[in-house]
Amino acid sequence: AQTVTQSQPEMSVQEAETVTLSCTYDTSENNYYLFWYKQPPSRQMILVIRQEAYKQQNATENRFSVNFQKAAKSFSLKISDSQLGDTAMYFCAFIRIYNQGGKLIFGQGTELSVKP
Amino acid sequence: AAGVIQSPRHLIKEKRETATLKCYPIPRHDTVYWYQQGPGQDPQFLISFYEKMQSDKGSIPDRFSAQQFSDYHSELNMSSLELGDSALYFCASSLAVRGGGETQYFGPGTRLLVL
């Protein structure tokens, strides 16, 4: 079975600074994808970034980037130039690649507060 | 861009009643997923459908059933509601890719309160 662990229940950062959210996962699979989703106070689940396990290059999306360490089973999210709108719960998620319609397995989440 | 549509957005039911949640995927998406998120918890997978066939199944109670219709929309039917069913129910959709692992896009959720 796969598990996803986010060991930081809460974090805070000053506006315009950089923050890194941690995520580790456990799997015996070799083919999988990893995601970060954010859930602002509206409770909408919004895709932030995606990483294919077969790719060595870390994914980036504007101010968001990941540090993917496959051997260590680590997948951290770095948010640069933090903005007030980044305040949200952030979930790390894992999906095994085996067929269509596979399930996402989420971590417990990290509540990020961006302070002015 | 069109997003996943869920209805209703809010629902209040009494114990032992029945509820039906509807999900309309992003146009051309052929796969839908249902997740349940309790207060302060991460989303838990319930069930998914690809091309109108059940694809994967999680911890979905026997009191719940779901299906995907010919127009790809999906409905989650919940019977004999219990207080513990109060949660945010998400539908997500994706366009199937060979081998799986496609990105799932979430709807705004249906907030169910069971009294």
Coordinates of C-alpha atoms in Angstrom, one line a residue:
Chain A
A1 CA 0.0 0.0 0.0
Q2 CA 1.1 3.5 -0.7
T3 CA 1.2 6.2 2.0
V4 CA 1.9 9.9 1.9
T5 CA 3.2 11.9 4.9
Q6 CA 3.3 15.6 5.4
S7 CA 5.0 16.2 8.7
Q8 CA 4.3 19.9 9.0
P9 CA 0.7 20.5 10.0
E10 CA 1.2 24.3 9.9
M11 CA 3.6 26.8 8.5
S12 CA 3.8 30.5 8.1
V13 CA 5.9 32.8 5.9
Q14 CA 6.2 36.5 5.4
E15 CA 4.9 38.0 2.2
A16 CA 7.6 38.0 -0.6
E17 CA 9.7 35.4 1.2
T18 CA 10.3 31.7 0.2
V19 CA 8.8 28.7 1.9
T20 CA 9.3 25.0 1.5
L21 CA 6.7 22.4 2.3
S22 CA 7.8 18.8 2.9
C23 CA 6.3 15.5 1.7
T24 CA 7.5 12.0 1.8
Y25 CA 5.8 8.9 0.4
D26 CA 6.2 5.2 0.6
T27 CA 5.7 2.9 -2.3
S28 CA 7.2 -0.2 -4.0
E29 CA 6.0 1.1 -7.4
N30 CA 8.4 2.5 -9.9
N31 CA 5.9 4.3 -12.1
Y32 CA 3.8 7.0 -10.5
Y33 CA 3.0 10.6 -10.5
L34 CA 3.1 13.1 -7.7
F35 CA 1.0 16.3 -7.3
W36 CA 0.6 19.3 -5.0
Y37 CA -2.9 20.6 -4.7
K38 CA -3.9 23.7 -2.7
Q39 CA -7.2 24.2 -0.9
P40 CA -7.9 27.8 0.0
P41 CA -10.6 28.9 2.4
S42 CA -13.1 28.4 -0.4
R43 CA -12.4 24.7 -0.1
Q44 CA -11.8 24.3 -3.8
M45 CA -9.0 21.8 -4.7
I46 CA -6.7 23.5 -7.1
L47 CA -3.8 21.8 -8.9
V48 CA -0.5 23.5 -8.2
I49 CA 2.1 21.2 -9.9
R50 CA 2.7 17.7 -11.2
Q51 CA 5.8 15.5 -11.3
E52 CA 6.3 12.3 -13.3
A53 CA 8.5 9.9 -11.4
Y54 CA 10.4 8.9 -14.6
K55 CA 11.5 12.5 -15.1
Q56 CA 14.7 13.5 -13.3
Q57 CA 14.1 17.2 -14.0
N58 CA 12.1 18.9 -11.2
A59 CA 8.8 20.5 -12.3
T60 CA 8.3 24.2 -12.1
E61 CA 5.2 26.4 -12.5
N62 CA 5.9 30.1 -12.2
R63 CA 6.7 30.7 -8.5
F64 CA 6.1 27.1 -7.6
S65 CA 8.8 24.4 -7.9
V66 CA 9.4 21.0 -6.5
N67 CA 12.5 19.1 -5.3
F68 CA 11.9 15.5 -6.3
Q69 CA 14.2 13.0 -4.7
K70 CA 13.1 9.6 -6.0
A71 CA 15.6 7.5 -4.0
A72 CA 14.7 9.3 -0.8
K73 CA 10.9 9.2 -1.7
S74 CA 10.8 12.9 -1.0
F75 CA 8.7 15.5 -2.9
S76 CA 8.9 19.0 -1.4
L77 CA 7.2 22.2 -2.7
K78 CA 9.0 25.5 -2.8
I79 CA 6.9 28.7 -3.1
S80 CA 9.0 31.7 -4.0
D81 CA 7.9 35.4 -3.5
S82 CA 5.0 34.3 -1.4
Q83 CA 1.7 36.1 -1.8
L84 CA -1.2 36.6 0.4
G85 CA -3.3 34.5 -2.0
D86 CA -1.0 31.6 -1.4
T87 CA -2.6 31.2 2.1
A88 CA -4.2 27.7 1.9
M89 CA -4.0 24.1 2.9
Y90 CA -1.5 22.3 0.7
F91 CA -1.9 18.6 0.0
C92 CA 0.7 16.3 -1.5
A93 CA -0.8 13.5 -3.5
F94 CA 0.4 10.2 -5.1
I95 CA -1.1 8.2 -7.9
R96 CA 0.1 4.8 -9.1
I97 CA 0.2 4.3 -12.8
Y98 CA -1.6 1.1 -13.7
N99 CA -4.9 1.9 -15.4
Q100 CA -7.3 4.7 -16.1
G101 CA -9.3 6.1 -13.2
G102 CA -6.7 5.4 -10.5
K103 CA -7.1 7.0 -7.2
L104 CA -5.1 9.9 -5.6
I105 CA -3.7 9.2 -2.2
F106 CA -3.3 12.4 -0.2
G107 CA -1.1 13.4 2.7
Q108 CA -2.6 15.0 5.8
G109 CA -2.0 18.5 4.5
T110 CA 0.0 21.6 5.6
E111 CA -1.8 24.7 6.5
L112 CA 0.2 27.7 5.1
S113 CA -0.3 31.2 6.3
V114 CA 1.3 34.1 4.4
K115 CA 1.6 37.1 6.6
P116 CA 1.7 40.7 5.4
Chain B
A1 CA -12.1 27.3 -19.4
A2 CA -14.9 25.1 -18.4
G3 CA -14.6 23.4 -15.0
V4 CA -16.2 20.5 -13.3
I5 CA -19.7 21.3 -12.2
Q6 CA -21.3 19.8 -9.1
S7 CA -24.8 20.1 -7.8
P8 CA -26.1 20.9 -5.4
R9 CA -23.4 22.9 -3.7
H10 CA -25.0 22.6 -0.3
L11 CA -27.4 19.9 1.0
I12 CA -29.0 19.4 4.4
K13 CA -30.6 16.1 5.1
E14 CA -32.0 14.3 8.1
K15 CA -30.7 10.9 9.4
R16 CA -31.9 8.0 7.4
E17 CA -32.8 10.1 4.4
T18 CA -31.4 9.7 0.9
A19 CA -29.2 12.2 -1.1
T20 CA -28.1 12.3 -4.7
L21 CA -25.0 14.3 -5.7
K22 CA -24.4 15.1 -9.4
C23 CA -21.2 15.8 -11.3
Y24 CA -20.7 17.1 -14.8
P25 CA -17.1 16.6 -15.9
I26 CA -15.0 19.0 -18.0
P27 CA -16.1 18.7 -21.7
R28 CA -14.4 15.7 -23.4
H29 CA -13.2 14.2 -20.1
D30 CA -14.1 10.6 -19.9
T31 CA -13.2 9.7 -16.3
V32 CA -14.8 10.8 -13.1
Y33 CA -13.8 10.3 -9.5
W34 CA -15.6 10.8 -6.2
Y35 CA -13.8 11.9 -2.9
Q36 CA -15.1 12.5 0.6
Q37 CA -13.4 15.1 2.8
G38 CA -14.4 15.2 6.4
P39 CA -13.7 18.2 8.6
G40 CA -10.0 18.7 9.1
Q41 CA -9.1 15.7 7.0
D42 CA -7.6 15.0 3.6
P43 CA -9.8 13.8 0.8
Q44 CA -10.6 10.1 0.7
F45 CA -11.2 8.3 -2.5
L46 CA -14.6 6.7 -2.9
I47 CA -15.0 5.4 -6.5
S48 CA -14.1 6.2 -10.1
F49 CA -15.5 5.5 -13.5
Y50 CA -13.9 5.3 -16.9
E51 CA -16.0 5.2 -20.0
K52 CA -19.1 4.4 -17.9
M53 CA -17.5 1.4 -16.2
Q54 CA -16.3 1.3 -12.6
S55 CA -12.6 1.7 -12.6
D56 CA -11.5 1.7 -9.0
K57 CA -13.2 1.5 -5.7
G58 CA -12.1 2.8 -2.3
S59 CA -13.7 2.9 1.1
I60 CA -17.2 3.6 -0.2
P61 CA -20.0 2.4 2.2
D62 CA -22.4 -0.2 0.9
R63 CA -25.1 2.5 1.5
F64 CA -23.6 4.5 -1.3
S65 CA -23.8 3.8 -5.0
A66 CA -22.6 5.6 -8.1
Q67 CA -22.7 5.5 -11.8
Q68 CA -21.5 7.3 -14.9
F69 CA -24.0 8.0 -17.6
S70 CA -23.7 8.0 -21.4
D71 CA -23.0 11.8 -21.4
Y72 CA -20.2 11.1 -18.9
H73 CA -21.9 12.9 -16.0
S74 CA -22.0 10.9 -12.8
E75 CA -24.3 10.6 -9.8
L76 CA -23.5 9.5 -6.2
N77 CA -26.5 8.1 -4.4
M78 CA -26.3 8.0 -0.7
S79 CA -29.0 6.2 1.3
S80 CA -29.7 5.7 5.0
L81 CA -27.7 8.8 5.8
E82 CA -25.7 8.9 9.0
L83 CA -24.3 11.9 11.0
G84 CA -20.9 10.7 10.0
D85 CA -21.7 11.2 6.3
S86 CA -21.5 15.0 6.9
A87 CA -18.6 16.0 4.7
L88 CA -17.5 17.8 1.6
Y89 CA -17.9 15.6 -1.5
F90 CA -15.7 16.3 -4.4
C91 CA -16.0 15.1 -7.9
A92 CA -13.0 15.2 -10.2
S93 CA -12.6 14.5 -13.9
S94 CA -9.8 13.7 -16.2
L95 CA -9.1 12.7 -19.8
A96 CA -7.8 9.1 -19.8
V97 CA -4.2 8.6 -21.1
R98 CA -2.6 5.4 -21.9
G99 CA -1.4 3.7 -18.7
G100 CA -3.2 6.0 -16.4
G101 CA -2.0 8.6 -14.0
E102 CA -3.8 11.4 -15.7
T103 CA -4.3 14.7 -13.9
Q104 CA -7.5 15.0 -12.0
Y105 CA -9.3 18.4 -11.9
F106 CA -11.7 18.9 -9.0
G107 CA -15.1 20.5 -8.9
P108 CA -16.1 23.0 -6.1
G109 CA -17.6 20.2 -4.0
T110 CA -21.0 19.5 -2.4
R111 CA -21.2 20.3 1.3
L112 CA -23.5 17.7 2.9
L113 CA -24.8 18.2 6.4
V114 CA -26.7 15.4 8.0
L115 CA -28.8 16.4 11.0

